[in-house]
Amino acid sequence: MKTNQQPRHILSLSGGKDSAALAFYMRDRVPEMEYVFHDTGKELPETIAYLGRLEALLGKPIHKSTVENGDFIGFDQLLKIYGGMLPSSHRRWCTRKMKLVPFERFIGNEFCYNYVGLRADENRDGYISQKPNIVPVYPFREDGLIKADIERILEESGLGMPPYTEWGRTRSGCFFCFYQQKIEWVRLKAAHPDLFEEAKAYEKPGKNAITTFYWCGNEPLAELEKPERMAQIIREHEVAKERARRNAPNKTLLNILGGVDDYEEKTGCLICQI
Ligand code: SF4
């Protein structure tokens, strides 16, 4: 796309570690960078606090697209529009409506470079805008930065890792995100029982699979939270973690002891969780 205007430079923050590290990495490389966050209204409180600290350390405003666009439709209203159909990996209207559309509205038709925090040691594709005026840029991939570099950048910046990693959550995004693993639901219940209850209240058993909406596959949270079921999930998680350790002999001691392992980082949404 050709334009006479100067391109905009936009970095979308998710509240995750990679986009936060990218913000520091690019701060002096692209001084005119605009930082933006698409708040779904269903984020973890830790995510909002983390972004507040990031904004203070960056010394630049983080635009809240969903507020600044002036036409934010919240999750609950959208859920009504979608007839009560909870989003899932194959009905992912949430990302489109609450992340991608606000992002595209924020940019309009102006030409922009969109900086994405995909790392060189990641092998995943993203769910990003396909508009021709929005050109993705992957500085970490281009410069060969891996997870250890991201952790170093965050440590040196004074920001550190997102606080939700302290209780074992591996991703930013909505507290009820269907990309969570079962162990993360168990941890959510322990860390934020009120949010677990809120997520549970959205679930609806139906007459058949098409009209039944649970966050976690075909297991309702009311079943998952039973003590014996949670104990089983924790046991299975420990076994999987041990297997991953044995299969990754080069893993650092820090990663092994850290409790939040790479194998937990399954594919999710780039715009929600990077
Ligand atoms: S974090 Fe999960 S639930 Fe929230 S918008 Fe992204 S994919 Fe959807």
XYZ file of N, CA and C and ligand atoms in Angstrom:
830
model
N 0.841 -1.198 0.000
C 0.000 0.000 0.000
C 0.877 1.250 0.000
N 0.574 2.168 -0.910
C 1.384 3.384 -0.995
C 0.675 4.536 -0.301
N 1.406 5.328 0.395
C 0.821 6.484 1.068
C 1.891 7.553 1.202
N 1.435 8.823 1.253
C 2.392 9.912 1.433
C 2.651 10.190 2.907
N 1.777 9.615 3.761
C 1.936 9.872 5.189
C 3.074 9.053 5.758
N 3.636 9.584 6.854
C 4.631 8.786 7.587
C 3.936 7.565 8.163
N 4.563 6.399 8.139
C 3.908 5.240 8.745
C 3.823 5.393 10.259
N 2.784 4.800 10.830
C 2.712 4.725 12.292
C 3.418 3.453 12.730
N 3.892 3.484 13.950
C 4.552 2.305 14.526
C 3.753 1.933 15.772
N 3.181 0.738 15.769
C 2.265 0.356 16.848
C 2.708 -0.956 17.472
N 2.754 -0.961 18.773
C 3.082 -2.196 19.492
C 1.888 -2.546 20.382
N 1.255 -3.665 20.082
C 0.107 -4.112 20.878
C 0.594 -4.875 22.092
N 0.166 -4.423 23.246
C 0.541 -5.112 24.485
C -0.610 -6.015 24.910
N -0.252 -7.200 25.380
C -1.291 -8.135 25.817
C -1.357 -8.234 27.333
N -0.288 -7.739 27.987
C -0.145 -8.017 29.426
C 0.747 -9.221 29.646
N 1.227 -9.812 28.557
C 2.145 -10.948 28.640
C 3.595 -10.489 28.639
N 4.489 -11.435 28.897
C 5.904 -11.090 29.071
C 6.567 -10.677 27.755
N 6.205 -11.323 26.640
C 6.932 -11.075 25.399
C 6.644 -9.671 24.838
N 5.379 -9.274 24.855
C 5.084 -7.928 24.337
C 5.628 -6.858 25.288
N 5.643 -7.156 26.595
C 6.216 -6.183 27.545
C 7.718 -6.028 27.297
N 8.402 -7.151 27.092
C 9.843 -7.084 26.810
C 10.096 -6.359 25.486
N 9.216 -6.603 24.520
C 9.391 -5.937 23.221
C 9.246 -4.414 23.365
N 8.367 -4.003 24.260
C 8.199 -2.552 24.481
C 9.526 -1.928 24.922
N 10.224 -2.592 25.845
C 11.531 -2.058 26.285
C 12.566 -2.170 25.164
N 12.523 -3.286 24.459
C 13.507 -3.535 23.394
C 13.405 -2.468 22.295
N 12.174 -2.015 22.011
C 11.968 -1.086 20.908
C 11.968 0.381 21.342
N 11.964 0.623 22.645
C 11.762 1.996 23.145
C 12.725 2.994 22.501
N 14.007 2.655 22.472
C 14.972 3.600 21.901
C 15.195 3.380 20.407
N 14.807 2.195 19.935
C 14.985 1.922 18.494
C 13.936 2.669 17.660
N 12.719 2.761 18.194
C 11.642 3.462 17.478
C 10.978 4.429 18.473
N 11.540 5.627 18.627
C 11.012 6.552 19.647
C 9.564 6.955 19.417
N 9.112 6.910 18.163
C 7.725 7.346 17.895
C 6.712 6.207 18.095
N 7.147 5.115 18.688
C 6.261 3.953 18.888
C 5.013 4.341 19.682
N 3.868 3.832 19.255
C 2.624 3.971 20.029
C 2.325 2.621 20.665
N 2.009 2.649 21.935
C 1.702 1.411 22.663
C 0.197 1.342 22.870
N -0.351 0.163 22.653
C -1.804 0.042 22.750
C -2.179 -1.273 23.423
N -3.252 -1.224 24.200
C -3.765 -2.415 24.886
C -5.268 -2.492 24.638
N -5.738 -3.678 24.305
C -7.166 -3.864 24.019
C -7.797 -4.574 25.214
N -8.356 -3.782 26.087
C -8.881 -4.306 27.353
C -10.249 -4.941 27.106
N -10.382 -6.221 27.406
C -11.673 -6.904 27.197
C -12.635 -6.642 28.353
N -12.120 -6.058 29.433
C -12.952 -5.907 30.630
C -12.996 -7.186 31.443
N -12.341 -8.230 30.973
C -12.331 -9.520 31.676
C -10.897 -9.981 31.929
N -10.015 -9.014 32.041
C -8.606 -9.339 32.296
C -8.405 -9.636 33.781
N -7.310 -10.279 34.079
C -6.950 -10.484 35.483
C -6.542 -9.144 36.099
N -6.807 -8.928 37.377
C -6.351 -7.672 37.994
C -4.831 -7.535 37.934
N -4.128 -8.662 37.982
C -2.655 -8.612 37.911
C -2.189 -8.052 36.562
N -2.919 -8.373 35.512
C -2.548 -7.891 34.170
C -2.662 -6.370 34.107
N -3.759 -5.857 34.645
C -3.972 -4.404 34.612
C -2.884 -3.704 35.444
N -2.554 -4.290 36.590
C -1.506 -3.686 37.445
C -0.149 -3.740 36.739
N 0.130 -4.849 36.074
C 1.402 -5.021 35.351
C 1.531 -3.965 34.248
N 0.452 -3.735 33.526
C 0.488 -2.739 32.452
C 0.664 -1.329 33.022
N 0.100 -1.097 34.185
C 0.293 0.202 34.843
C 1.752 0.432 35.187
N 2.410 -0.598 35.690
C 3.840 -0.477 36.017
C 4.660 -0.317 34.746
N 4.289 -1.063 33.707
C 4.998 -0.963 32.424
C 4.899 0.463 31.881
N 3.707 1.024 31.945
C 3.491 2.388 31.447
C 4.387 3.379 32.197
N 4.484 3.217 33.508
C 5.315 4.117 34.314
C 6.787 3.961 33.944
N 7.229 2.739 33.756
C 8.651 2.517 33.434
C 8.990 2.964 32.019
N 8.053 2.782 31.112
C 8.295 3.217 29.726
C 8.315 4.743 29.631
N 7.520 5.365 30.493
C 7.413 6.829 30.439
C 6.603 7.293 29.249
N 5.777 6.397 28.704
C 4.910 6.754 27.580
C 3.528 6.167 27.827
N 2.487 6.831 27.331
C 1.143 6.308 27.598
C 0.878 4.998 26.854
N 0.135 4.145 27.494
C -0.383 2.957 26.801
C -1.837 3.264 26.458
N -2.120 3.367 25.175
C -3.488 3.681 24.754
C -4.398 2.493 25.027
N -5.591 2.792 25.503
C -6.588 1.732 25.731
C -7.578 1.817 24.566
N -7.351 0.990 23.564
C -8.129 1.121 22.325
C -9.620 1.000 22.575
N -10.005 0.058 23.433
C -11.435 -0.196 23.584
C -12.150 0.987 24.235
N -11.417 1.791 24.975
C -12.004 3.000 25.564
C -11.886 4.152 24.572
N -10.705 4.319 23.993
C -10.457 5.478 23.132
C -11.269 5.426 21.835
N -11.547 4.214 21.353
C -12.360 4.119 20.137
C -13.777 4.616 20.387
N -14.202 4.557 21.635
C -15.507 5.096 22.003
C -16.687 4.211 21.661
N -16.450 3.007 21.228
C -17.584 2.143 20.858
C -17.398 0.732 21.397
N -16.856 0.660 22.572
C -16.564 -0.660 23.149
C -17.855 -1.411 23.471
N -17.897 -2.645 23.023
C -18.996 -3.535 23.413
C -18.372 -4.597 24.293
N -18.832 -4.707 25.497
C -18.224 -5.641 26.444
C -18.586 -7.093 26.161
N -17.889 -7.971 26.844
C -18.085 -9.402 26.635
C -19.545 -9.809 26.869
N -20.150 -9.294 27.937
C -21.503 -9.744 28.279
C -22.513 -9.358 27.203
N -22.323 -8.163 26.665
C -23.219 -7.725 25.591
C -22.990 -8.558 24.325
N -21.720 -8.813 24.043
C -21.402 -9.631 22.862
C -21.958 -11.042 23.009
N -21.862 -11.562 24.214
C -22.364 -12.922 24.445
C -23.855 -12.998 24.126
N -24.576 -11.933 24.478
C -26.020 -11.905 24.147
C -26.201 -11.898 22.633
N -25.385 -11.070 21.957
C -25.486 -10.988 20.496
C -25.223 -12.359 19.873
N -24.306 -13.110 20.471
C -23.970 -14.441 19.953
C -24.864 -15.534 20.545
N -25.986 -15.121 21.102
C -26.978 -16.083 21.568
C -26.497 -16.960 22.709
N -25.605 -16.434 23.543
C -25.136 -17.215 24.699
C -24.069 -18.239 24.351
N -23.587 -18.199 23.123
C -22.580 -19.177 22.674
C -21.194 -18.744 23.186
N -20.697 -19.455 24.165
C -19.369 -19.101 24.686
C -18.321 -19.274 23.602
N -17.319 -18.404 23.584
C -16.256 -18.602 22.579
C -15.422 -19.835 22.905
N -14.799 -20.367 21.889
C -13.898 -21.512 22.072
C -12.857 -21.440 20.957
N -11.968 -22.424 20.906
C -10.915 -22.352 19.884
C -11.493 -22.425 18.471
N -12.663 -23.050 18.296
C -13.257 -23.054 16.955
C -14.454 -22.100 16.838
N -14.755 -21.335 17.896
C -15.784 -20.275 17.806
C -15.167 -19.029 18.433
N -14.069 -18.589 17.852
C -13.266 -17.580 18.553
C -13.709 -16.160 18.197
N -14.976 -15.882 18.437
C -15.471 -14.539 18.139
C -14.890 -13.503 19.102
N -14.467 -13.946 20.273
C -13.979 -13.012 21.293
C -12.728 -12.270 20.818
N -11.786 -12.994 20.255
C -10.547 -12.351 19.800
C -10.845 -11.338 18.701
N -11.721 -11.756 17.795
C -12.027 -10.862 16.676
C -12.704 -9.593 17.183
N -13.715 -9.773 18.028
C -14.535 -8.623 18.436
C -13.873 -7.776 19.526
N -13.102 -8.409 20.404
C -12.598 -7.654 21.564
C -11.124 -7.279 21.446
N -10.438 -7.839 20.472
C -9.010 -7.520 20.306
C -8.726 -6.972 18.900
N -9.104 -7.779 17.900
C -8.718 -7.420 16.535
C -9.472 -6.194 16.010
N -10.779 -6.172 16.190
C -11.571 -5.043 15.690
C -11.164 -3.739 16.394
N -11.024 -3.736 17.740
C -10.550 -2.488 18.383
C -9.182 -2.055 17.871
N -8.296 -3.023 17.609
C -6.971 -2.704 17.082
C -7.097 -2.042 15.709
N -7.906 -2.631 14.840
C -8.045 -2.090 13.485
C -8.728 -0.730 13.506
N -9.673 -0.538 14.426
C -10.326 0.777 14.542
C -9.332 1.818 15.034
N -8.472 1.411 15.927
C -7.475 2.330 16.483
C -6.547 2.838 15.369
N -6.260 1.974 14.413
C -5.339 2.336 13.330
C -6.069 3.022 12.179
N -7.299 2.638 11.942
C -8.037 3.194 10.806
C -7.407 2.747 9.499
N -7.328 3.671 8.549
C -6.764 3.299 7.248
C -5.323 3.741 7.086
N -4.746 4.231 8.170
C -3.360 4.696 8.063
C -2.408 3.502 7.942
N -1.323 3.747 7.252
C -0.324 2.687 7.102
C 0.444 2.551 8.415
N 0.614 1.319 8.861
C 1.377 1.169 10.100
C 2.168 -0.130 10.138
N 3.238 -0.076 10.892
C 3.987 -1.284 11.227
C 3.514 -1.759 12.584
N 3.166 -3.014 12.639
C 2.640 -3.598 13.876
C 3.701 -4.545 14.450
N 4.280 -4.163 15.563
C 5.394 -4.920 16.152
C 4.847 -6.043 17.034
N 5.277 -7.266 16.749
C 4.743 -8.457 17.417
C 5.893 -9.168 18.135
N 5.641 -9.599 19.371
C 6.712 -10.162 20.206
C 6.958 -11.649 20.053
N 6.736 -12.205 18.877
C 7.060 -13.630 18.675
C 8.568 -13.820 18.790
N 8.968 -14.859 19.526
C 10.402 -15.077 19.757
C 10.999 -16.001 18.694
N 12.335 -15.986 18.651
C 13.032 -16.840 17.683
C 12.917 -18.317 18.052
N 12.648 -18.623 19.342
C 12.542 -20.023 19.744
C 11.095 -20.507 19.766
N 10.198 -19.758 19.159
C 8.800 -20.182 19.104
C 8.451 -20.593 17.693
N 7.637 -21.626 17.637
C 7.210 -22.089 16.325
C 5.693 -22.031 16.271
N 5.181 -20.828 16.226
C 3.739 -20.720 16.123
C 3.357 -19.525 15.278
N 2.189 -19.627 14.703
C 1.693 -18.528 13.901
C 0.676 -17.745 14.704
N 0.405 -16.587 14.241
C -0.478 -15.744 15.021
C -1.811 -15.496 14.368
N -2.691 -14.949 15.158
C -3.981 -14.503 14.673
C -3.865 -13.000 14.639
N -3.454 -12.475 13.500
C -3.186 -11.046 13.428
C -3.993 -10.431 12.290
N -3.994 -9.115 12.271
C -4.795 -8.421 11.268
C -4.304 -8.759 9.858
N -5.260 -8.901 8.962
C -4.932 -9.168 7.556
C -5.118 -7.907 6.707
N -5.376 -6.773 7.343
C -5.606 -5.552 6.554
C -4.303 -5.149 5.846
N -4.400 -4.714 4.597
C -3.178 -4.435 3.835
C -2.374 -3.255 4.356
N -3.023 -2.357 5.130
C -2.277 -1.198 5.656
C -1.544 -1.523 6.962
N -1.697 -2.756 7.452
C -1.059 -3.134 8.715
C 0.000 -4.198 8.420
N 1.244 -3.824 8.587
C 2.343 -4.726 8.224
C 3.016 -5.253 9.496
N 2.958 -6.565 9.737
C 3.577 -7.086 10.963
C 5.101 -7.082 10.888
N 5.717 -6.816 12.039
C 7.181 -6.834 12.155
C 7.509 -7.695 13.381
N 8.536 -8.540 13.261
C 8.875 -9.481 14.340
C 10.324 -9.269 14.792
N 10.587 -8.237 15.591
C 11.985 -7.915 15.929
C 12.723 -9.040 16.654
N 12.055 -9.745 17.572
C 12.746 -10.817 18.297
C 13.164 -11.938 17.344
N 12.278 -12.277 16.432
C 12.617 -13.318 15.460
C 13.762 -12.856 14.566
N 13.660 -11.616 14.107
C 14.688 -11.103 13.190
C 16.051 -11.044 13.874
N 16.044 -10.737 15.179
C 17.316 -10.579 15.897
C 17.710 -11.829 16.680
N 16.934 -12.897 16.545
C 17.297 -14.174 17.167
C 17.157 -14.200 18.682
N 16.232 -13.435 19.250
C 16.065 -13.429 20.716
C 15.150 -14.561 21.160
N 15.584 -15.242 22.221
C 14.830 -16.378 22.737
C 14.314 -16.068 24.157
N 13.692 -17.069 24.761
C 13.008 -16.821 26.045
C 13.960 -16.246 27.109
N 15.177 -16.778 27.179
C 16.120 -16.285 28.191
C 16.409 -14.798 27.984
N 16.450 -14.356 26.721
C 16.681 -12.925 26.444
C 15.509 -12.080 26.946
N 14.312 -12.618 26.751
C 13.109 -11.871 27.174
C 13.119 -11.720 28.701
N 13.462 -12.802 29.392
C 13.512 -12.741 30.864
C 14.586 -11.745 31.328
N 15.701 -11.726 30.613
C 16.782 -10.789 30.967
C 16.319 -9.341 30.750
N 15.682 -9.077 29.614
C 15.197 -7.708 29.327
C 14.241 -7.250 30.422
N 13.345 -8.150 30.815
C 12.352 -7.769 31.835
C 13.009 -7.531 33.185
N 14.007 -8.347 33.483
C 14.703 -8.172 34.765
C 15.464 -6.843 34.770
N 16.193 -6.590 33.682
C 16.994 -5.359 33.615
C 16.115 -4.101 33.607
N 14.914 -4.237 33.053
C 14.018 -3.065 32.989
C 13.454 -2.711 34.356
N 13.488 -3.669 35.277
C 12.877 -3.449 36.594
C 11.430 -3.901 36.656
N 10.878 -4.343 35.520
C 9.467 -4.754 35.503
C 9.302 -6.200 35.987
N 10.178 -7.065 35.513
C 10.069 -8.475 35.897
C 8.959 -9.190 35.139
N 8.729 -10.436 35.538
C 7.712 -11.256 34.871
C 6.316 -10.836 35.334
N 5.294 -11.125 34.511
C 3.925 -10.791 34.935
C 3.592 -11.465 36.266
N 2.944 -10.746 37.167
C 2.715 -11.281 38.516
C 1.845 -12.531 38.557
N 1.005 -12.743 37.541
C 0.164 -13.955 37.580
C 0.993 -15.225 37.408
N 2.227 -15.082 36.901
C 3.069 -16.289 36.785
C 3.455 -16.813 38.171
N 3.363 -15.930 39.185
C 3.710 -16.372 40.545
C 2.761 -17.446 41.052
N 1.521 -17.428 40.610
C 0.602 -18.494 41.041
C 0.332 -19.513 39.930
N 1.207 -19.484 38.917
C 1.194 -20.584 37.957
C 0.363 -20.387 36.720
N -0.108 -19.175 36.499
C -0.806 -18.911 35.239
C 0.249 -18.621 34.182
N 0.070 -19.142 32.975
C 1.117 -18.988 31.971
C 0.770 -17.920 30.935
N -0.450 -17.409 30.965
C -0.832 -16.523 29.863
C -1.609 -15.310 30.355
N -1.530 -14.252 29.578
C -2.382 -13.098 29.839
C -3.738 -13.373 29.184
N -4.563 -12.364 29.099
C -5.872 -12.545 28.469
C -6.962 -12.703 29.512
N -8.163 -12.969 29.024
C -9.335 -13.041 29.903
C -9.158 -14.119 30.961
N -9.698 -13.862 32.155
C -9.517 -14.851 33.226
C -10.184 -16.164 32.883
N -11.195 -16.133 32.019
C -11.894 -17.376 31.671
C -11.403 -17.975 30.354
N -10.254 -17.525 29.868
C -9.832 -17.947 28.526
C -9.851 -19.476 28.385
N -10.462 -19.913 27.305
C -10.615 -21.361 27.036
C -9.291 -22.007 26.641
N -8.254 -21.201 26.434
C -6.938 -21.796 26.140
C -6.237 -22.286 27.402
N -6.818 -21.952 28.563
C -6.201 -22.441 29.799
C -6.217 -23.954 29.843
N -5.173 -24.484 30.442
C -5.180 -25.917 30.708
C -5.912 -26.167 32.021
N -6.249 -27.436 32.244
C -7.025 -27.756 33.458
C -6.270 -27.339 34.724
N -4.961 -27.509 34.704
C -4.185 -27.139 35.891
C -4.291 -25.626 36.152
N -4.431 -24.865 35.091
C -4.559 -23.416 35.272
C -5.921 -23.039 35.854
N -6.938 -23.815 35.530
C -8.245 -23.594 36.160
C -8.154 -23.885 37.658
N -7.434 -24.962 37.991
C -7.247 -25.295 39.411
C -6.534 -24.138 40.115
N -5.522 -23.606 39.455
C -4.768 -22.494 40.054
C -5.606 -21.217 40.121
N -6.455 -21.002 39.112
C -7.326 -19.821 39.140
C -8.269 -19.902 40.337
N -8.790 -21.080 40.577
C -9.712 -21.250 41.717
C -9.016 -20.928 43.039
N -7.742 -21.326 43.124
C -7.001 -21.056 44.363
C -6.667 -19.567 44.489
N -6.256 -18.948 43.379
C -5.787 -17.554 43.435
C -6.935 -16.553 43.407
N -7.970 -16.853 42.628
C -9.099 -15.931 42.457
C -10.408 -16.712 42.487
N -10.820 -17.189 43.652
C -12.058 -17.977 43.698
C -13.268 -17.210 43.157
N -13.269 -15.880 43.324
C -14.404 -15.089 42.811
C -14.461 -15.132 41.286
N -13.298 -15.064 40.634
C -13.277 -15.107 39.164
C -13.625 -16.501 38.666
N -13.196 -17.520 39.411
C -13.566 -18.891 39.041
C -15.094 -19.021 39.074
N -15.713 -18.466 40.120
C -17.183 -18.530 40.232
C -17.834 -17.778 39.069
N -17.249 -16.635 38.735
C -17.810 -15.843 37.628
C -17.733 -16.628 36.322
N -16.590 -17.295 36.104
C -16.439 -18.111 34.885
C -17.461 -19.247 34.890
N -17.629 -19.858 36.041
C -18.561 -20.996 36.166
C -19.993 -20.569 35.834
N -20.333 -19.356 36.239
C -21.701 -18.883 36.032
C -22.043 -18.694 34.552
N -21.029 -18.561 33.711
C -21.287 -18.414 32.269
C -21.637 -19.751 31.613
N -21.260 -20.850 32.228
C -21.418 -22.165 31.577
C -22.885 -22.579 31.545
N -23.250 -23.262 30.456
C -24.636 -23.684 30.309
C -24.710 -25.092 29.736
N -25.279 -26.016 30.504
C -25.533 -27.320 29.906
C -26.708 -27.192 28.932
N -26.641 -27.886 27.822
C -27.736 -27.818 26.852
C -28.312 -29.196 26.614
N -29.200 -29.267 25.625
C -29.826 -30.572 25.323
C -28.849 -31.478 24.583
N -27.902 -30.887 23.879
C -26.909 -31.680 23.139
C -25.593 -30.894 23.090
N -24.599 -31.488 22.414
C -23.269 -30.865 22.396
C -23.299 -29.480 21.759
N -24.185 -29.289 20.795
C -24.213 -28.002 20.070
C -24.713 -26.870 20.969
N -25.591 -27.213 21.885
C -26.166 -26.155 22.734
C -25.569 -26.152 24.148
N -24.515 -26.947 24.344
C -23.836 -26.986 25.647
C -22.562 -26.160 25.573
N -22.406 -25.252 26.526
C -21.231 -24.383 26.471
C -20.451 -24.445 27.772
N -19.293 -25.081 27.702
C -18.362 -25.116 28.821
C -17.054 -24.494 28.351
N -16.275 -23.966 29.286
C -14.994 -23.348 28.920
C -13.934 -24.397 28.611
N -14.049 -25.525 29.268
C -12.933 -26.463 29.310
C -13.328 -27.782 28.634
N -13.506 -27.727 27.326
C -13.915 -28.931 26.603
C -15.295 -29.371 27.052
N -15.433 -30.673 27.355
C -16.772 -31.151 27.753
C -16.883 -31.335 29.270
N -15.943 -30.738 29.998
C -15.990 -30.861 31.460
C -16.443 -29.541 32.093
N -17.598 -29.524 32.732
C -18.017 -28.277 33.381
C -17.121 -27.937 34.565
N -17.004 -26.651 34.845
C -16.147 -26.240 35.965
C -16.699 -26.762 37.299
N -18.008 -26.972 37.358
C -18.599 -27.518 38.596
C -18.064 -28.925 38.886
N -17.691 -29.652 37.821
C -17.079 -30.986 38.016
C -15.597 -30.839 38.323
N -14.956 -29.962 37.545
C -13.499 -29.782 37.680
C -13.105 -29.335 39.090
N -13.995 -28.586 39.748
C -13.617 -28.033 41.058
C -13.832 -29.011 42.217
N -14.340 -30.193 41.925
C -14.512 -31.164 43.015
C -13.125 -31.569 43.541
N -12.972 -31.677 44.848
C -11.636 -31.899 45.416
C -10.911 -33.102 44.812
N -11.618 -34.208 44.608
C -10.938 -35.405 44.080
C -10.502 -35.173 42.626
N -11.317 -34.427 41.888
C -10.964 -34.137 40.488
C -9.757 -33.171 40.434
N -9.750 -32.182 41.294
C -8.612 -31.248 41.301
C -7.328 -31.978 41.707
N -7.450 -32.900 42.662
C -6.264 -33.663 43.083
C -5.743 -34.497 41.914
N -6.659 -35.052 41.146
C -6.252 -35.858 39.979
C -5.553 -34.974 38.932
N -6.094 -33.790 38.701
C -5.481 -32.873 37.715
C -4.068 -32.496 38.167
N -3.914 -32.245 39.449
C -2.583 -31.875 39.968
C -1.614 -33.040 39.804
N -2.085 -34.243 40.104
C -1.218 -35.433 39.946
C -0.803 -35.601 38.492
N -1.765 -35.502 37.597
C -1.463 -35.677 36.168
C -0.512 -34.593 35.672
N -0.676 -33.412 36.210
C 0.212 -32.315 35.814
C 1.652 -32.592 36.256
N 1.804 -33.118 37.466
C 3.150 -33.425 37.968
C 3.818 -34.479 37.096
N 3.046 -35.480 36.688
C 3.586 -36.544 35.820
C 4.032 -35.940 34.485
N 3.185 -35.093 33.914
C 3.520 -34.473 32.615
C 4.757 -33.588 32.746
N 4.847 -32.892 33.869
C 6.002 -32.000 34.088
C 7.293 -32.817 34.191
N 7.202 -33.921 34.906
C 8.369 -34.782 35.063
C 8.802 -35.346 33.708
N 7.814 -35.735 32.909
C 8.126 -36.269 31.577
C 8.810 -35.185 30.740
N 8.300 -33.962 30.822
C 8.893 -32.864 30.047
C 10.325 -32.594 30.504
N 10.551 -32.705 31.813
C 11.914 -32.499 32.338
C 12.877 -33.521 31.764
N 12.422 -34.781 31.758
C 13.301 -35.853 31.258
C 13.584 -35.672 29.775
N 12.594 -35.135 29.050
C 12.763 -34.973 27.599
C 13.499 -33.694 27.237
N 13.795 -32.858 28.225
C 14.488 -31.590 27.944
C 15.688 -31.469 28.871
N 16.705 -32.308 28.680
C 17.836 -32.323 29.602
C 18.603 -31.010 29.656
N 18.470 -30.165 28.635
C 19.242 -28.915 28.614
C 18.530 -27.753 29.286
N 17.378 -28.045 29.835
C 16.621 -26.977 30.451
C 17.370 -26.377 31.652
N 17.242 -25.075 31.822
C 17.982 -24.441 32.917
C 17.374 -24.819 34.261
N 18.221 -24.741 35.285
C 17.761 -25.054 36.631
C 16.614 -24.123 37.020
N 16.729 -22.870 36.592
C 15.699 -21.889 36.918
C 14.348 -22.316 36.359
N 14.358 -22.787 35.113
C 13.107 -23.219 34.506
C 12.544 -24.439 35.213
N 13.443 -25.369 35.577
C 12.977 -26.592 36.215
C 12.370 -26.284 37.577
N 13.021 -25.391 38.304
C 12.545 -25.087 39.646
C 11.391 -24.084 39.625
N 11.257 -23.406 38.507
C 10.307 -22.301 38.458
C 8.858 -22.710 38.537
N 8.549 -23.919 38.131
C 7.171 -24.390 38.265
C 6.294 -24.054 37.087
N 6.634 -23.038 36.313
C 5.863 -22.733 35.116
C 6.734 -23.110 33.935
N 6.390 -24.196 33.301
C 7.288 -24.754 32.306
C 6.853 -24.425 30.895
N 7.836 -24.501 30.014
C 7.573 -24.171 28.615
C 6.448 -25.015 28.030
N 6.367 -26.269 28.465
C 5.395 -27.141 27.818
C 3.960 -26.693 28.100
N 3.814 -25.809 29.085
C 2.477 -25.310 29.377
C 2.049 -24.213 28.404
N 3.010 -23.652 27.700
C 2.684 -22.545 26.808
C 2.164 -23.080 25.483
N 0.910 -23.425 25.459
C 0.349 -23.945 24.233
C -0.071 -22.785 23.340
N -0.341 -23.108 22.106
C -0.753 -22.069 21.173
C -2.010 -21.365 21.665
N -1.985 -20.079 21.609
C -3.157 -19.301 21.959
C -3.304 -18.194 20.946
N -3.732 -17.038 21.408
C -3.850 -15.895 20.512
C -2.642 -15.016 20.655
N -2.021 -14.658 19.575
C -0.879 -13.742 19.681
C -1.326 -12.421 20.270
N -2.444 -11.917 19.791
C -2.870 -10.575 20.215
C -3.330 -10.577 21.672
N -3.767 -11.719 22.185
C -4.228 -11.794 23.587
C -3.087 -12.150 24.520
N -2.128 -12.943 24.044
C -1.296 -13.643 25.002
C 0.206 -13.548 24.779
N 0.634 -12.753 23.843
C 2.099 -12.670 23.650
C 2.696 -11.650 24.585
S -7.919 -14.140 26.052
Fe -9.002 -15.989 25.376
S -11.168 -15.572 25.872
Fe -10.104 -13.596 25.903
S -10.335 -12.732 23.856
Fe -8.400 -13.873 23.877
S -8.905 -15.947 23.138
Fe -10.824 -14.928 23.745
